[in-house]
PDB file of C-alpha atoms in Angstrom:
ATOM      1  CA  MET A  17       0.000   0.000   0.000  1.00  0.00           C
ATOM      2  CA  PRO A  18       1.453   3.403  -0.906  1.00  0.00           C
ATOM      3  CA  GLY A  19       2.719   5.290   2.102  1.00  0.00           C
ATOM      4  CA  ALA A  20       2.661   2.224   4.359  1.00  0.00           C
ATOM      5  CA  ALA A  21       5.542   1.373   6.688  1.00  0.00           C
ATOM      6  CA  PRO A  22       7.143  -2.084   6.623  1.00  0.00           C
ATOM      7  CA  ALA A  23       5.330  -4.652   8.762  1.00  0.00           C
ATOM      8  CA  GLY A  24       6.148  -4.588  12.452  1.00  0.00           C
ATOM      9  CA  SER A  25       7.710  -1.143  12.471  1.00  0.00           C
ATOM     10  CA  ALA A  26       4.611   1.067  12.679  1.00  0.00           C
ATOM     11  CA  ALA A  27       4.870   1.836  16.400  1.00  0.00           C
ATOM     12  CA  ASP A  28       8.593   2.594  16.190  1.00  0.00           C
ATOM     13  CA  LEU A  29       8.123   4.749  13.120  1.00  0.00           C
ATOM     14  CA  ALA A  30       5.268   6.635  14.777  1.00  0.00           C
ATOM     15  CA  LEU A  31       7.499   7.484  17.737  1.00  0.00           C
ATOM     16  CA  HIS A  32      10.324   8.560  15.458  1.00  0.00           C
ATOM     17  CA  LEU A  33       8.023  10.849  13.469  1.00  0.00           C
ATOM     18  CA  GLN A  34       6.653  12.261  16.715  1.00  0.00           C
ATOM     19  CA  ARG A  35      10.186  13.126  17.778  1.00  0.00           C
ATOM     20  CA  LEU A  36      10.954  14.864  14.478  1.00  0.00           C
ATOM     21  CA  GLY A  37       7.610  16.640  14.572  1.00  0.00           C
ATOM     22  CA  ASP A  38       8.191  17.818  18.127  1.00  0.00           C
ATOM     23  CA  ASP A  39      11.588  19.210  17.109  1.00  0.00           C
ATOM     24  CA  ALA A  40       9.987  21.260  14.365  1.00  0.00           C
ATOM     25  CA  LEU A  41       6.992  22.350  16.441  1.00  0.00           C
ATOM     26  CA  VAL A  42       9.005  23.460  19.465  1.00  0.00           C
ATOM     27  CA  LEU A  43      11.661  25.281  17.446  1.00  0.00           C
ATOM     28  CA  GLY A  44       8.943  26.975  15.420  1.00  0.00           C
ATOM     29  CA  GLN A  45       7.291  28.137  18.636  1.00  0.00           C
ATOM     30  CA  ARG A  46      10.603  29.523  19.912  1.00  0.00           C
ATOM     31  CA  LEU A  47      11.158  31.452  16.695  1.00  0.00           C
ATOM     32  CA  CYS A  48       7.626  32.853  16.893  1.00  0.00           C
ATOM     33  CA  GLN A  49       8.749  34.628  20.067  1.00  0.00           C
ATOM     34  CA  TRP A  50      10.914  36.867  17.871  1.00  0.00           C
ATOM     35  CA  ILE A  51       7.864  38.328  16.121  1.00  0.00           C
ATOM     36  CA  THR A  52       7.907  42.128  16.697  1.00  0.00           C
ATOM     37  CA  ARG A  53      11.196  41.699  18.612  1.00  0.00           C
ATOM     38  CA  ALA A  54      13.722  40.885  15.876  1.00  0.00           C
ATOM     39  CA  PRO A  55      16.615  43.305  15.247  1.00  0.00           C
ATOM     40  CA  THR A  56      15.131  44.551  11.953  1.00  0.00           C
ATOM     41  CA  LEU A  57      11.828  44.337  10.118  1.00  0.00           C
ATOM     42  CA  ASP A  58      13.425  42.085   7.509  1.00  0.00           C
ATOM     43  CA  GLU A  59      14.515  39.677  10.239  1.00  0.00           C
ATOM     44  CA  ASP A  60      11.083  39.804  11.815  1.00  0.00           C
ATOM     45  CA  LEU A  61       9.656  38.563   8.516  1.00  0.00           C
ATOM     46  CA  ALA A  62      12.466  36.070   7.886  1.00  0.00           C
ATOM     47  CA  LEU A  63      12.170  34.388  11.286  1.00  0.00           C
ATOM     48  CA  SER A  64       8.377  34.363  11.002  1.00  0.00           C
ATOM     49  CA  ASN A  65       8.579  32.582   7.667  1.00  0.00           C
ATOM     50  CA  ILE A  66      11.093  30.057   8.992  1.00  0.00           C
ATOM     51  CA  ALA A  67       8.800  29.377  11.949  1.00  0.00           C
ATOM     52  CA  LEU A  68       5.862  28.906   9.570  1.00  0.00           C
ATOM     53  CA  ASP A  69       7.822  26.323   7.562  1.00  0.00           C
ATOM     54  CA  LEU A  70       8.700  24.452  10.749  1.00  0.00           C
ATOM     55  CA  VAL A  71       5.100  24.364  11.928  1.00  0.00           C
ATOM     56  CA  GLY A  72       4.174  22.993   8.513  1.00  0.00           C
ATOM     57  CA  HIS A  73       6.758  20.231   8.927  1.00  0.00           C
ATOM     58  CA  ALA A  74       5.374  19.451  12.373  1.00  0.00           C
ATOM     59  CA  ARG A  75       1.827  19.179  11.033  1.00  0.00           C
ATOM     60  CA  THR A  76       2.821  16.620   8.415  1.00  0.00           C
ATOM     61  CA  LEU A  77       4.977  14.546  10.744  1.00  0.00           C
ATOM     62  CA  LEU A  78       2.589  14.513  13.700  1.00  0.00           C
ATOM     63  CA  THR A  79      -0.447  13.716  11.561  1.00  0.00           C
ATOM     64  CA  HIS A  80       1.421  10.782  10.028  1.00  0.00           C
ATOM     65  CA  ALA A  81       2.494   9.637  13.505  1.00  0.00           C
ATOM     66  CA  GLY A  82      -1.122   9.670  14.663  1.00  0.00           C
ATOM     67  CA  ARG A  83      -2.148   7.419  11.806  1.00  0.00           C
ATOM     68  CA  LEU A  84       0.678   4.958  12.425  1.00  0.00           C
ATOM     69  CA  ASP A  85       0.381   4.611  16.205  1.00  0.00           C
ATOM     70  CA  GLY A  86      -3.269   3.579  16.020  1.00  0.00           C
ATOM     71  CA  THR A  87      -4.521   6.363  18.275  1.00  0.00           C
ATOM     72  CA  GLY A  88      -5.915   8.503  15.490  1.00  0.00           C
ATOM     73  CA  ARG A  89      -4.513  11.605  17.148  1.00  0.00           C
ATOM     74  CA  THR A  90      -4.471  14.720  15.014  1.00  0.00           C
ATOM     75  CA  GLU A  91      -1.782  17.356  14.773  1.00  0.00           C
ATOM     76  CA  ASP A  92      -3.795  19.467  17.234  1.00  0.00           C
ATOM     77  CA  ASP A  93      -4.006  16.587  19.714  1.00  0.00           C
ATOM     78  CA  PHE A  94      -0.235  16.271  19.650  1.00  0.00           C
ATOM     79  CA  ALA A  95       0.389  20.013  19.918  1.00  0.00           C
ATOM     80  CA  TYR A  96      -2.279  21.014  22.413  1.00  0.00           C
ATOM     81  CA  GLY A  97      -3.274  17.839  24.243  1.00  0.00           C
ATOM     82  CA  ARG A  98      -0.031  16.665  25.824  1.00  0.00           C
ATOM     83  CA  PRO A  99       1.739  17.726  29.028  1.00  0.00           C
ATOM     84  CA  ASP A 100       5.340  18.802  28.644  1.00  0.00           C
ATOM     85  CA  ARG A 101       6.710  15.409  29.798  1.00  0.00           C
ATOM     86  CA  GLU A 102       5.129  13.780  26.721  1.00  0.00           C
ATOM     87  CA  PHE A 103       7.001  15.993  24.259  1.00  0.00           C
ATOM     88  CA  THR A 104       9.995  14.221  22.727  1.00  0.00           C
ATOM     89  CA  ASN A 105      11.943  17.080  21.129  1.00  0.00           C
ATOM     90  CA  THR A 106      15.671  17.526  21.558  1.00  0.00           C
ATOM     91  CA  LEU A 107      16.698  19.986  24.240  1.00  0.00           C
ATOM     92  CA  LEU A 108      18.441  22.109  21.595  1.00  0.00           C
ATOM     93  CA  THR A 109      15.144  23.090  20.007  1.00  0.00           C
ATOM     94  CA  GLU A 110      13.626  24.319  23.260  1.00  0.00           C
ATOM     95  CA  LEU A 111      16.535  26.469  24.422  1.00  0.00           C
ATOM     96  CA  PRO A 112      15.489  30.063  25.096  1.00  0.00           C
ATOM     97  CA  ASN A 113      16.217  32.451  22.250  1.00  0.00           C
ATOM     98  CA  GLY A 114      18.735  34.505  24.188  1.00  0.00           C
ATOM     99  CA  ASP A 115      20.023  37.371  22.105  1.00  0.00           C
ATOM    100  CA  PHE A 116      19.985  37.267  18.309  1.00  0.00           C
ATOM    101  CA  ALA A 117      23.433  35.641  18.108  1.00  0.00           C
ATOM    102  CA  THR A 118      22.326  32.749  20.336  1.00  0.00           C
ATOM    103  CA  THR A 119      19.319  32.167  18.099  1.00  0.00           C
ATOM    104  CA  VAL A 120      21.613  32.195  15.060  1.00  0.00           C
ATOM    105  CA  ALA A 121      23.900  29.622  16.715  1.00  0.00           C
ATOM    106  CA  ARG A 122      20.941  27.365  17.475  1.00  0.00           C
ATOM    107  CA  GLN A 123      19.706  27.724  13.882  1.00  0.00           C
ATOM    108  CA  LEU A 124      23.165  26.945  12.530  1.00  0.00           C
ATOM    109  CA  ALA A 125      23.320  23.671  14.453  1.00  0.00           C
ATOM    110  CA  TYR A 126      19.747  22.573  13.746  1.00  0.00           C
ATOM    111  CA  THR A 127      19.493  23.491  10.064  1.00  0.00           C
ATOM    112  CA  HIS A 128      22.695  21.736   9.030  1.00  0.00           C
ATOM    113  CA  TYR A 129      21.459  18.610  10.806  1.00  0.00           C
ATOM    114  CA  ALA A 130      17.911  18.841   9.431  1.00  0.00           C
ATOM    115  CA  VAL A 131      18.981  19.238   5.798  1.00  0.00           C
ATOM    116  CA  LEU A 132      21.216  16.177   6.056  1.00  0.00           C
ATOM    117  CA  TYR A 133      18.573  14.051   7.739  1.00  0.00           C
ATOM    118  CA  TYR A 134      15.662  15.080   5.544  1.00  0.00           C
ATOM    119  CA  GLU A 135      17.759  14.319   2.476  1.00  0.00           C
ATOM    120  CA  GLN A 136      18.215  10.805   3.848  1.00  0.00           C
ATOM    121  CA  LEU A 137      14.461  10.434   4.358  1.00  0.00           C
ATOM    122  CA  THR A 138      13.928  10.747   0.608  1.00  0.00           C
ATOM    123  CA  HIS A 139      15.115   7.131   0.325  1.00  0.00           C
ATOM    124  CA  CYS A 140      12.497   5.748   2.736  1.00  0.00           C
ATOM    125  CA  PRO A 141      10.151   2.973   1.573  1.00  0.00           C
ATOM    126  CA  ASP A 142       7.274   4.980   3.057  1.00  0.00           C
ATOM    127  CA  THR A 143       6.469   7.063  -0.012  1.00  0.00           C
ATOM    128  CA  GLU A 144       4.649   9.760   1.954  1.00  0.00           C
ATOM    129  CA  LEU A 145       7.619  10.214   4.256  1.00  0.00           C
ATOM    130  CA  ALA A 146      10.033  10.201   1.322  1.00  0.00           C
ATOM    131  CA  ALA A 147       8.044  12.960  -0.390  1.00  0.00           C
ATOM    132  CA  PHE A 148       8.025  14.958   2.832  1.00  0.00           C
ATOM    133  CA  GLY A 149      11.795  14.574   3.153  1.00  0.00           C
ATOM    134  CA  ALA A 150      12.348  15.947  -0.347  1.00  0.00           C
ATOM    135  CA  ARG A 151      10.156  18.977   0.286  1.00  0.00           C
ATOM    136  CA  ALA A 152      11.422  19.688   3.799  1.00  0.00           C
ATOM    137  CA  ALA A 153      15.090  19.400   2.799  1.00  0.00           C
ATOM    138  CA  LYS A 154      14.615  22.132   0.201  1.00  0.00           C
ATOM    139  CA  GLU A 155      12.843  24.414   2.654  1.00  0.00           C
ATOM    140  CA  VAL A 156      15.363  23.926   5.460  1.00  0.00           C
ATOM    141  CA  ALA A 157      18.187  24.554   2.978  1.00  0.00           C
ATOM    142  CA  PHE A 158      16.977  28.168   2.855  1.00  0.00           C
ATOM    143  CA  HIS A 159      16.892  28.287   6.655  1.00  0.00           C
ATOM    144  CA  ARG A 160      20.479  27.019   6.620  1.00  0.00           C
ATOM    145  CA  LEU A 161      21.584  29.756   4.225  1.00  0.00           C
ATOM    146  CA  HIS A 162      20.013  32.313   6.549  1.00  0.00           C
ATOM    147  CA  ALA A 163      21.889  30.915   9.554  1.00  0.00           C
ATOM    148  CA  ASP A 164      25.164  30.647   7.632  1.00  0.00           C
ATOM    149  CA  ARG A 165      24.932  34.236   6.426  1.00  0.00           C
ATOM    150  CA  TRP A 166      24.264  35.622   9.888  1.00  0.00           C
ATOM    151  CA  THR A 167      26.999  33.520  11.481  1.00  0.00           C
ATOM    152  CA  VAL A 168      29.556  34.991   9.085  1.00  0.00           C
ATOM    153  CA  THR A 169      28.116  38.503   9.383  1.00  0.00           C
ATOM    154  CA  LEU A 170      28.283  38.484  13.180  1.00  0.00           C
ATOM    155  CA  GLY A 171      31.611  36.680  13.353  1.00  0.00           C
ATOM    156  CA  ARG A 172      33.269  39.152  10.984  1.00  0.00           C
ATOM    157  CA  GLY A 173      31.380  42.198  12.199  1.00  0.00           C
ATOM    158  CA  THR A 174      32.345  44.186  15.247  1.00  0.00           C
ATOM    159  CA  GLU A 175      34.247  42.980  18.270  1.00  0.00           C
ATOM    160  CA  GLU A 176      30.961  42.956  20.151  1.00  0.00           C
ATOM    161  CA  SER A 177      29.057  40.964  17.518  1.00  0.00           C
ATOM    162  CA  ALA A 178      31.865  38.393  17.354  1.00  0.00           C
ATOM    163  CA  ARG A 179      31.876  38.098  21.142  1.00  0.00           C
ATOM    164  CA  ARG A 180      28.133  37.509  21.185  1.00  0.00           C
ATOM    165  CA  MET A 181      28.372  34.935  18.420  1.00  0.00           C
ATOM    166  CA  ARG A 182      31.078  33.047  20.322  1.00  0.00           C
ATOM    167  CA  HIS A 183      28.922  33.136  23.442  1.00  0.00           C
ATOM    168  CA  GLY A 184      25.910  31.850  21.470  1.00  0.00           C
ATOM    169  CA  LEU A 185      27.903  28.951  20.069  1.00  0.00           C
ATOM    170  CA  GLU A 186      29.226  28.031  23.503  1.00  0.00           C
ATOM    171  CA  ARG A 187      25.679  28.198  24.888  1.00  0.00           C
ATOM    172  CA  VAL A 188      24.105  25.814  22.383  1.00  0.00           C
ATOM    173  CA  TRP A 189      26.946  23.415  21.557  1.00  0.00           C
ATOM    174  CA  PRO A 190      26.507  21.060  24.534  1.00  0.00           C
ATOM    175  CA  TYR A 191      22.994  20.385  23.213  1.00  0.00           C
ATOM    176  CA  THR A 192      23.972  19.377  19.680  1.00  0.00           C
ATOM    177  CA  GLY A 193      24.992  15.792  20.439  1.00  0.00           C
ATOM    178  CA  GLU A 194      21.403  14.761  21.165  1.00  0.00           C
ATOM    179  CA  LEU A 195      20.495  15.361  17.513  1.00  0.00           C
ATOM    180  CA  PHE A 196      22.592  12.342  16.562  1.00  0.00           C
ATOM    181  CA  GLU A 197      21.790   9.968  19.426  1.00  0.00           C
ATOM    182  CA  GLU A 198      20.706   6.465  18.446  1.00  0.00           C
ATOM    183  CA  ASP A 199      18.512   4.421  20.775  1.00  0.00           C
ATOM    184  CA  GLU A 200      16.866   1.009  20.387  1.00  0.00           C
ATOM    185  CA  VAL A 201      13.979   2.472  18.407  1.00  0.00           C
ATOM    186  CA  LEU A 202      16.294   4.008  15.850  1.00  0.00           C
ATOM    187  CA  ARG A 203      18.471   0.920  15.710  1.00  0.00           C
ATOM    188  CA  ARG A 204      15.446  -1.236  14.877  1.00  0.00           C
ATOM    189  CA  LEU A 205      14.191   1.230  12.275  1.00  0.00           C
ATOM    190  CA  SER A 206      17.548   1.602  10.570  1.00  0.00           C
ATOM    191  CA  ALA A 207      18.238  -2.150  10.646  1.00  0.00           C
ATOM    192  CA  SER A 208      14.929  -2.802   8.892  1.00  0.00           C
ATOM    193  CA  GLY A 209      15.568  -0.065   6.336  1.00  0.00           C
ATOM    194  CA  THR A 210      12.509   1.890   7.469  1.00  0.00           C
ATOM    195  CA  VAL A 211      14.371   5.148   8.169  1.00  0.00           C
ATOM    196  CA  PRO A 212      18.060   6.051   8.442  1.00  0.00           C
ATOM    197  CA  SER A 213      19.802   6.694  11.722  1.00  0.00           C
ATOM    198  CA  PRO A 214      21.148  10.232  12.191  1.00  0.00           C
ATOM    199  CA  ALA A 215      24.278   8.961  13.944  1.00  0.00           C
ATOM    200  CA  PRO A 216      26.404   8.497  10.783  1.00  0.00           C
ATOM    201  CA  LEU A 217      25.622  12.064   9.724  1.00  0.00           C
ATOM    202  CA  ARG A 218      27.454  13.696  12.606  1.00  0.00           C
ATOM    203  CA  GLU A 219      30.861  13.791  10.893  1.00  0.00           C
ATOM    204  CA  THR A 220      29.438  15.420   7.756  1.00  0.00           C
ATOM    205  CA  TRP A 221      27.473  17.857   9.907  1.00  0.00           C
ATOM    206  CA  LEU A 222      30.587  18.849  11.827  1.00  0.00           C
ATOM    207  CA  HIS A 223      32.582  19.283   8.620  1.00  0.00           C
ATOM    208  CA  ARG A 224      29.965  21.603   7.122  1.00  0.00           C
ATOM    209  CA  VAL A 225      29.457  23.623  10.290  1.00  0.00           C
ATOM    210  CA  THR A 226      33.206  23.943  10.757  1.00  0.00           C
ATOM    211  CA  GLY A 227      33.469  25.392   7.249  1.00  0.00           C
ATOM    212  CA  VAL A 228      30.955  28.107   8.101  1.00  0.00           C
ATOM    213  CA  LEU A 229      32.632  28.925  11.401  1.00  0.00           C
ATOM    214  CA  THR A 230      36.055  29.107   9.749  1.00  0.00           C
ATOM    215  CA  GLU A 231      34.683  31.591   7.218  1.00  0.00           C
ATOM    216  CA  ALA A 232      33.255  33.572  10.125  1.00  0.00           C
ATOM    217  CA  GLY A 233      36.594  33.621  11.939  1.00  0.00           C
ATOM    218  CA  LEU A 234      35.171  31.534  14.763  1.00  0.00           C
ATOM    219  CA  ALA A 235      36.195  28.261  16.372  1.00  0.00           C
ATOM    220  CA  VAL A 236      34.079  25.171  16.939  1.00  0.00           C
ATOM    221  CA  PRO A 237      33.300  25.025  20.676  1.00  0.00           C
ATOM    222  CA  ALA A 238      34.627  22.101  22.683  1.00  0.00           C
ATOM    223  CA  PRO A 239      32.033  21.558  25.438  1.00  0.00           C
ATOM    224  CA  THR A 240      32.972  19.532  28.487  1.00  0.00           C
ATOM    225  CA  TRP A 241      29.493  18.034  28.857  1.00  0.00           C
ATOM    226  CA  SER A 242      26.610  16.903  26.654  1.00  0.00           C
ATOM    227  CA  ALA A 243      22.910  17.407  27.366  1.00  0.00           C
ATOM    228  CA  ARG A 244      20.405  14.624  26.826  1.00  0.00           C
ATOM    229  CA  GLY A 245      16.958  13.544  27.939  1.00  0.00           C
ATOM    230  CA  GLY A 246      14.632  15.443  25.624  1.00  0.00           C
ATOM    231  CA  ARG A 247      13.759  12.355  23.589  1.00  0.00           C
ATOM    232  CA  SER A 248      12.641  10.708  26.848  1.00  0.00           C
ATOM    233  CA  GLY A 249      10.514  13.640  27.972  1.00  0.00           C
ATOM    234  CA  LEU A 250      13.059  15.200  30.333  1.00  0.00           C
ATOM    235  CA  HIS A 251      13.194  18.894  29.574  1.00  0.00           C
ATOM    236  CA  THR A 252      14.771  22.158  30.657  1.00  0.00           C
ATOM    237  CA  GLU A 253      13.282  24.449  33.268  1.00  0.00           C
ATOM    238  CA  GLU A 254      12.200  26.893  30.560  1.00  0.00           C
ATOM    239  CA  PHE A 255      10.196  24.315  28.606  1.00  0.00           C
ATOM    240  CA  GLY A 256       7.062  24.331  30.786  1.00  0.00           C
ATOM    241  CA  PRO A 257       6.319  28.012  30.138  1.00  0.00           C
ATOM    242  CA  LEU A 258       6.889  27.479  26.409  1.00  0.00           C
ATOM    243  CA  VAL A 259       4.321  24.659  26.291  1.00  0.00           C
ATOM    244  CA  ALA A 260       1.901  26.752  28.337  1.00  0.00           C
ATOM    245  CA  GLU A 261       2.265  29.564  25.818  1.00  0.00           C
ATOM    246  CA  LEU A 262       1.763  27.159  22.914  1.00  0.00           C
ATOM    247  CA  GLN A 263      -1.378  25.689  24.459  1.00  0.00           C
ATOM    248  CA  SER A 264      -2.807  28.833  26.044  1.00  0.00           C
ATOM    249  CA  VAL A 265      -5.763  29.295  23.678  1.00  0.00           C
ATOM    250  CA  ARG A 266      -6.790  25.612  23.864  1.00  0.00           C
ATOM    251  CA  ARG A 267      -6.557  25.742  27.646  1.00  0.00           C
ATOM    252  CA  GLN A 268      -8.670  28.897  27.794  1.00  0.00           C
ATOM    253  CA  PHE A 269     -11.275  27.526  25.387  1.00  0.00           C
ATOM    254  CA  PRO A 270     -11.223  23.716  25.747  1.00  0.00           C
ATOM    255  CA  GLY A 271     -13.064  22.015  22.926  1.00  0.00           C
ATOM    256  CA  GLY A 272     -13.331  25.256  20.996  1.00  0.00           C
ATOM    257  CA  THR A 273     -13.230  25.266  17.196  1.00  0.00           C
ATOM    258  CA  TRP A 274     -12.306  28.049  14.828  1.00  0.00           C
TER     259      TRP A 274
END
């Protein structure tokens, strides 16, 4: 059947798609917080459009997850009907925006990863997921160009902008390793050929990011620790308020339609 996952992998694939969808949803919500607060009007529009793309990715992924896991949950059920402990996004995507340079650093890390992984999804036997990967990779490639450009601009700008960019990189880098973590779910999915594991992509990701940072006159941070737990529902202190903000209208008007 077109769009169907290989037998026996539906539950695992549903969880994997939920994780990817949560990444996109949560990062999109963080970027929405820049609306009316970005450094320039152009950046206000750019970040808004990037956030809109990410929410679109989340809708596709979460809807597909709801069909596969047998619950019939919709994108709205996933977004508005779960407590924060049931979200499975990486901690990187939920980090507070900080100043503009910190947001750029977070975008640099995420977009280079997302382009690589979505390109790999185009080879999935699930034709719906493969089509999504092709579309999403093209869209995130523009997000990556935006992050690359600002990384170089800030790194080669003033002493202050370079300092802030270095600080942003140091702030987010301990959270990048979780993007490439492989657990039993991913091992089963990759062994069956259902979806690729992100783990082998880390070296290519680092090579590409290093190229951007070198052009910007910046060094790759060398963190002494690595954050993890987001995929298991363990989140940062700032995540609860973000979920409350995301779900505020549904909580105020439960069961409402519009």
